[in-house]
Tab-separated table of C-alpha atoms and ligand atoms in Angstrom:
chain	number	residue	atom	x	y	z
A	1	UNK	CA	-5.172	8.446	-13.918
A	2	UNK	CA	-6.734	7.647	-10.803
A	3	UNK	CA	-5.962	3.825	-9.668
A	4	UNK	CA	-6.396	2.020	-6.227
A	5	UNK	CA	-3.829	-1.010	-5.691
A	6	UNK	CA	-5.089	-3.710	-3.475
A	7	UNK	CA	-3.216	-6.588	-2.202
A	8	UNK	CA	-1.869	-8.291	1.107
A	9	UNK	CA	0.766	-7.123	3.117
A	10	UNK	CA	3.943	-7.889	1.121
A	11	UNK	CA	2.207	-8.530	-2.347
A	12	UNK	CA	4.262	-5.617	-3.739
A	13	UNK	CA	1.768	-2.594	-3.459
A	14	UNK	CA	4.475	-0.214	-2.349
A	15	UNK	CA	7.149	-1.186	-4.766
A	16	UNK	CA	4.825	-1.443	-7.770
A	17	UNK	CA	3.106	2.006	-6.802
A	18	UNK	CA	6.435	3.763	-6.453
A	19	UNK	CA	7.445	2.876	-9.908
A	20	UNK	CA	4.541	3.099	-11.756
A	21	UNK	CA	3.528	6.380	-10.233
A	22	UNK	CA	6.985	7.702	-11.253
A	23	UNK	CA	6.463	6.228	-14.755
A	24	UNK	CA	2.865	7.299	-15.425
A	25	UNK	CA	3.642	10.890	-13.753
A	26	UNK	CA	0.997	10.387	-10.921
A	27	UNK	CA	1.114	10.963	-7.372
A	28	UNK	CA	1.512	7.934	-5.119
A	29	UNK	CA	-0.305	8.323	-1.931
A	30	UNK	CA	0.657	5.290	0.445
A	31	UNK	CA	-1.192	5.371	3.916
A	32	UNK	CA	1.573	3.570	5.520
A	33	UNK	CA	4.321	5.291	4.334
A	34	UNK	CA	2.586	8.703	5.559
A	35	UNK	CA	2.214	7.399	9.048
A	36	UNK	CA	5.828	5.748	9.298
A	37	UNK	CA	7.017	9.389	8.429
A	38	UNK	CA	4.549	10.857	11.208
A	39	UNK	CA	5.746	8.446	13.554
A	40	UNK	CA	9.593	9.362	12.767
A	41	UNK	CA	8.670	12.795	13.188
A	42	UNK	CA	6.914	11.954	16.521
A	43	UNK	CA	4.154	14.514	15.493
A	44	UNK	CA	0.969	14.065	17.501
A	45	UNK	CA	-0.673	12.038	14.500
A	46	UNK	CA	2.669	9.828	14.791
A	47	UNK	CA	2.002	9.362	18.428
A	48	UNK	CA	-1.399	8.712	17.818
A	49	UNK	CA	-0.807	6.024	15.454
A	50	UNK	CA	2.325	4.276	16.489
A	51	UNK	CA	0.871	1.333	18.541
A	52	UNK	CA	-1.321	0.225	15.839
A	53	UNK	CA	1.311	0.235	13.048
A	54	UNK	CA	3.778	-1.553	15.623
A	55	UNK	CA	1.444	-4.179	16.486
A	56	UNK	CA	0.307	-4.760	12.766
A	57	UNK	CA	-3.564	-3.435	13.534
A	58	UNK	CA	-5.435	-0.959	11.820
A	59	UNK	CA	-5.452	2.628	12.513
A	60	UNK	CA	-8.977	3.909	13.042
A	61	UNK	CA	-10.865	4.582	10.083
A	62	UNK	CA	-11.811	8.212	11.399
A	63	UNK	CA	-7.923	9.053	11.610
A	64	UNK	CA	-7.048	7.627	8.054
A	65	UNK	CA	-9.745	8.997	6.444
A	66	UNK	CA	-8.902	12.486	7.551
A	67	UNK	CA	-5.190	12.150	6.561
A	68	UNK	CA	-6.215	10.586	2.991
A	69	UNK	CA	-8.851	13.164	2.336
A	70	UNK	CA	-6.358	15.978	2.692
A	71	UNK	CA	-4.156	14.272	0.582
A	72	UNK	CA	-6.771	13.932	-2.015
A	73	UNK	CA	-7.722	17.489	-1.677
A	74	UNK	CA	-4.208	18.336	-2.528
A	75	UNK	CA	-3.905	16.297	-5.638
A	76	UNK	CA	-6.933	16.384	-7.714
A	77	UNK	CA	-5.112	15.724	-11.102
A	78	UNK	CA	-4.466	11.847	-10.035
A	79	UNK	CA	-2.838	9.262	-8.044
A	80	UNK	CA	-2.397	5.614	-7.026
A	81	UNK	CA	-3.620	4.918	-3.917
A	82	UNK	CA	-1.468	1.924	-2.134
A	83	UNK	CA	-2.820	0.750	1.463
A	84	UNK	CA	-5.941	2.508	1.236
A	85	UNK	CA	-8.945	1.834	1.146
A	86	UNK	CA	-8.465	-0.963	3.396
A	87	UNK	CA	-11.838	-1.451	5.205
A	88	UNK	CA	-15.629	-0.824	4.041
A	89	UNK	CA	-15.922	2.506	5.764
A	90	UNK	CA	-12.835	3.633	3.920
A	91	UNK	CA	-14.142	2.618	0.578
A	92	UNK	CA	-17.222	4.427	1.289
A	93	UNK	CA	-15.486	7.546	2.313
A	94	UNK	CA	-13.607	7.446	-1.045
A	95	UNK	CA	-16.922	7.042	-3.054
A	96	UNK	CA	-17.922	10.058	-1.298
A	97	UNK	CA	-14.875	11.965	-1.946
A	98	UNK	CA	-14.891	11.013	-5.652
A	99	UNK	CA	-18.516	11.788	-6.047
A	100	UNK	CA	-17.991	15.227	-4.196
A	101	UNK	CA	-15.241	16.060	-6.693
A	102	UNK	CA	-16.682	15.059	-9.780
A	103	UNK	CA	-14.255	12.159	-10.157
A	104	UNK	CA	-13.829	8.491	-10.752
A	105	UNK	CA	-11.837	5.503	-10.022
A	106	UNK	CA	-9.934	4.396	-13.610
A	107	UNK	CA	-8.485	0.968	-12.207
A	108	UNK	CA	-8.661	-0.990	-9.244
A	109	UNK	CA	-6.139	-3.636	-9.506
A	110	UNK	CA	-5.839	-6.655	-6.951
A	111	UNK	CA	-2.387	-8.207	-6.185
A	112	UNK	CA	-2.891	-11.826	-5.416
A	113	UNK	CA	-0.376	-13.535	-3.456
A	114	UNK	CA	0.055	-16.719	-1.173
A	115	UNK	CA	0.491	-16.157	2.512
A	116	UNK	CA	3.681	-18.252	3.115
A	117	UNK	CA	5.290	-16.396	0.351
A	118	UNK	CA	4.283	-13.333	1.635
A	119	UNK	CA	5.543	-14.363	5.358
A	120	UNK	CA	8.810	-15.473	3.470
A	121	UNK	CA	8.940	-12.116	1.638
A	122	UNK	CA	8.344	-10.033	4.371
A	123	UNK	CA	10.552	-11.029	7.147
A	124	UNK	CA	13.548	-10.747	4.548
A	125	UNK	CA	12.704	-7.181	3.835
A	126	UNK	CA	15.081	-4.248	4.581
A	127	UNK	CA	14.260	-0.884	3.595
A	128	UNK	CA	16.932	2.283	3.249
A	129	UNK	CA	16.433	4.629	6.049
A	130	UNK	CA	17.808	7.482	3.887
A	131	UNK	CA	15.707	7.114	0.531
A	132	UNK	CA	13.491	4.487	1.357
A	133	UNK	CA	14.717	1.701	-1.160
A	134	UNK	CA	13.564	-1.509	-0.331
A	135	UNK	CA	15.817	-4.733	-0.350
A	136	UNK	CA	15.031	-8.249	0.205
A	137	UNK	CA	17.687	-10.584	1.259
A	138	UNK	CA	16.423	-13.635	-0.897
A	139	UNK	CA	15.469	-11.869	-4.227
A	140	UNK	CA	17.065	-8.435	-4.179
A	141	UNK	CA	20.544	-8.325	-1.712
A	142	UNK	CA	21.946	-5.012	-1.614
A	143	UNK	CA	25.745	-4.967	-2.948
A	144	UNK	CA	27.341	-4.240	0.372
A	145	UNK	CA	25.435	-6.101	3.440
A	146	UNK	CA	23.240	-3.398	5.516
A	147	UNK	CA	23.959	-0.453	2.764
A	148	UNK	CA	21.856	0.977	0.573
A	149	UNK	CA	23.212	0.848	-2.976
A	150	UNK	CA	21.470	4.204	-4.227
A	151	UNK	CA	22.533	6.307	-1.101
A	152	UNK	CA	24.866	4.226	0.991
A	153	UNK	CA	22.608	5.031	4.098
A	154	UNK	CA	22.114	2.037	6.601
A	155	UNK	CA	19.269	-0.304	5.824
A	156	UNK	CA	16.492	-0.969	8.856
A	157	UNK	CA	13.853	-3.314	9.082
A	158	UNK	CA	10.238	-2.456	9.760
A	159	UNK	CA	9.243	-2.856	13.253
A	160	UNK	CA	5.914	-4.770	11.859
A	161	UNK	CA	7.682	-7.195	9.777
A	162	UNK	CA	8.559	-9.796	12.489
A	163	UNK	CA	6.790	-13.317	11.844
A	164	UNK	CA	4.087	-12.721	14.402
A	165	UNK	CA	3.278	-9.311	13.287
A	166	UNK	CA	3.160	-10.266	9.810
A	167	UNK	CA	0.576	-13.105	10.651
A	168	UNK	CA	-1.469	-10.778	12.306
A	169	UNK	CA	-1.313	-8.251	9.487
A	170	UNK	CA	-2.377	-10.924	7.153
A	171	UNK	CA	-5.461	-11.931	9.387
A	172	UNK	CA	-6.405	-8.343	9.238
A	173	UNK	CA	-6.252	-8.093	5.570
A	174	UNK	CA	-8.277	-11.263	5.426
A	175	UNK	CA	-10.487	-10.109	7.802
A	176	UNK	CA	-11.302	-6.468	6.938
A	177	UNK	CA	-9.634	-5.631	3.360
A	178	UNK	CA	-10.089	-8.694	1.177
A	179	UNK	CA	-14.252	-8.346	1.248
A	180	UNK	CA	-13.197	-5.003	-0.475
A	181	UNK	CA	-12.472	-7.240	-3.698
A	182	UNK	CA	-16.068	-7.993	-4.065
A	183	UNK	CA	-17.113	-4.277	-3.365
A	184	UNK	CA	-14.758	-3.225	-6.277
A	185	UNK	CA	-15.559	-6.176	-8.533
A	186	UNK	CA	-18.958	-5.026	-9.278
A	187	UNK	CA	-18.699	-1.184	-9.629
A	188	UNK	CA	-15.417	-0.406	-11.351
A	189	UNK	CA	-12.950	-1.421	-13.738
A	190	UNK	CA	-11.226	-4.645	-11.777
A	191	UNK	CA	-8.238	-6.411	-12.741
A	192	UNK	CA	-6.041	-9.221	-10.798
A	193	UNK	CA	-2.423	-9.680	-11.247
A	194	UNK	CA	-0.206	-12.429	-10.008
A	195	UNK	CA	2.038	-10.914	-7.353
A	196	UNK	CA	4.507	-14.029	-6.946
A	197	UNK	CA	5.884	-13.460	-10.304
A	198	UNK	CA	9.279	-11.702	-10.701
A	199	UNK	CA	8.988	-7.912	-9.724
A	200	UNK	CA	9.613	-6.705	-13.670
A	201	UNK	CA	6.820	-8.757	-14.984
A	202	UNK	CA	4.598	-7.359	-12.383
A	203	UNK	CA	5.494	-3.984	-13.188
A	204	UNK	CA	5.059	-4.479	-16.818
A	205	UNK	CA	1.584	-6.213	-16.426
A	206	UNK	CA	0.260	-3.251	-14.230
A	207	UNK	CA	1.873	-0.656	-16.584
A	208	UNK	CA	0.094	-2.295	-19.416
A	209	UNK	CA	-3.499	-1.942	-17.549
A	210	UNK	CA	-2.933	1.731	-16.156
A	211	UNK	CA	-1.434	3.176	-19.561
A	212	UNK	CA	-4.268	1.738	-21.436
A	213	UNK	CA	-6.592	3.458	-18.804
A	214	UNK	CA	-4.442	6.692	-19.103
A	215	UNK	CA	-4.783	6.950	-22.788
B	301	ADP	P1	1.611	-3.430	4.589
B	301	ADP	O1	0.686	-3.365	3.425
B	301	ADP	O2	2.567	-4.006	4.073
B	301	ADP	O3	0.991	-4.033	5.765
B	301	ADP	P2	1.352	-0.538	4.836
B	301	ADP	O4	2.558	0.347	4.830
B	301	ADP	O5	0.382	-0.423	3.927
B	301	ADP	O6	1.870	-2.104	4.945
B	301	ADP	O7	0.670	-0.137	6.490
B	301	ADP	C1	1.446	-0.409	7.391
B	301	ADP	C2	0.866	-0.113	8.740
B	301	ADP	O8	-0.047	1.286	8.568
B	301	ADP	C3	-0.691	-0.912	8.675
B	301	ADP	O9	-0.528	-2.357	9.329
B	301	ADP	C4	-1.674	-0.333	9.548
B	301	ADP	O10	-1.329	-0.016	11.057
B	301	ADP	C5	-1.293	0.941	9.058
B	301	ADP	N1	-2.055	1.483	7.945
B	301	ADP	C6	-1.886	1.899	6.685
B	301	ADP	N2	-3.127	2.247	6.031
B	301	ADP	C7	-4.028	2.169	6.820
B	301	ADP	C8	-5.109	2.285	6.285
B	301	ADP	N3	-5.844	2.459	5.528
B	301	ADP	N4	-6.363	1.927	7.387
B	301	ADP	C9	-5.852	1.646	8.629
B	301	ADP	N5	-4.372	1.769	8.844
B	301	ADP	C10	-3.528	1.744	8.095
B	302	ZN	ZN1	18.833	4.465	0.260
């Protein structure tokens, strides 16, 4: 199974790809998660990308492509890509990798979502510093305030989830990533899912699409 999830920030790519990769037994490759973990470790890569991530700007293509290519090389059996590709050059780099490895994408799914709803969703999002579980004060609050239901670690807010930065991430998405929809619409098995539905409904739809592709 090789799938690409597209969608604006906050559309639910991360949440959905975590659930689906576990259910379908494929690796979840999330560029944003990889960058955040390098930033936490204060590694050379983390130091290089931290300003971009914090400001909601894209990390330069060459840096992203190098990182993701190494992940793709390490898991040739399959993956769900979440947050990559995000530019035309990244999409071309992925196509080149696929060609070199004699592989193809089984499905590209665009999770659609309106901007105002996304801003509301992201500015009320909290993540567990321990296990990475995601909460939302409006739709999925933790049982105890500020604490993870699963592991009791403290919940933290992403540094790029302030309203101004969310608006910038949406602008970047519209300018650079939205054009990939037409890139993929023609060349691949392409699907659209409405992201404002309840989370379980989105999961069920996505699982239906991907399971059919896997079979
Ligand atoms: P979201 O989709 O909610 O904006 P991500 O976790 O996917 O969040 O990405 C967070 C940040 O990481 C981005 O704003 C950007 O700075 C960086 N990033 C992630 N993926 C890429 C990518 N493919 N190209 C460039 N920058 C990226
Ligand atoms: Zn936790």
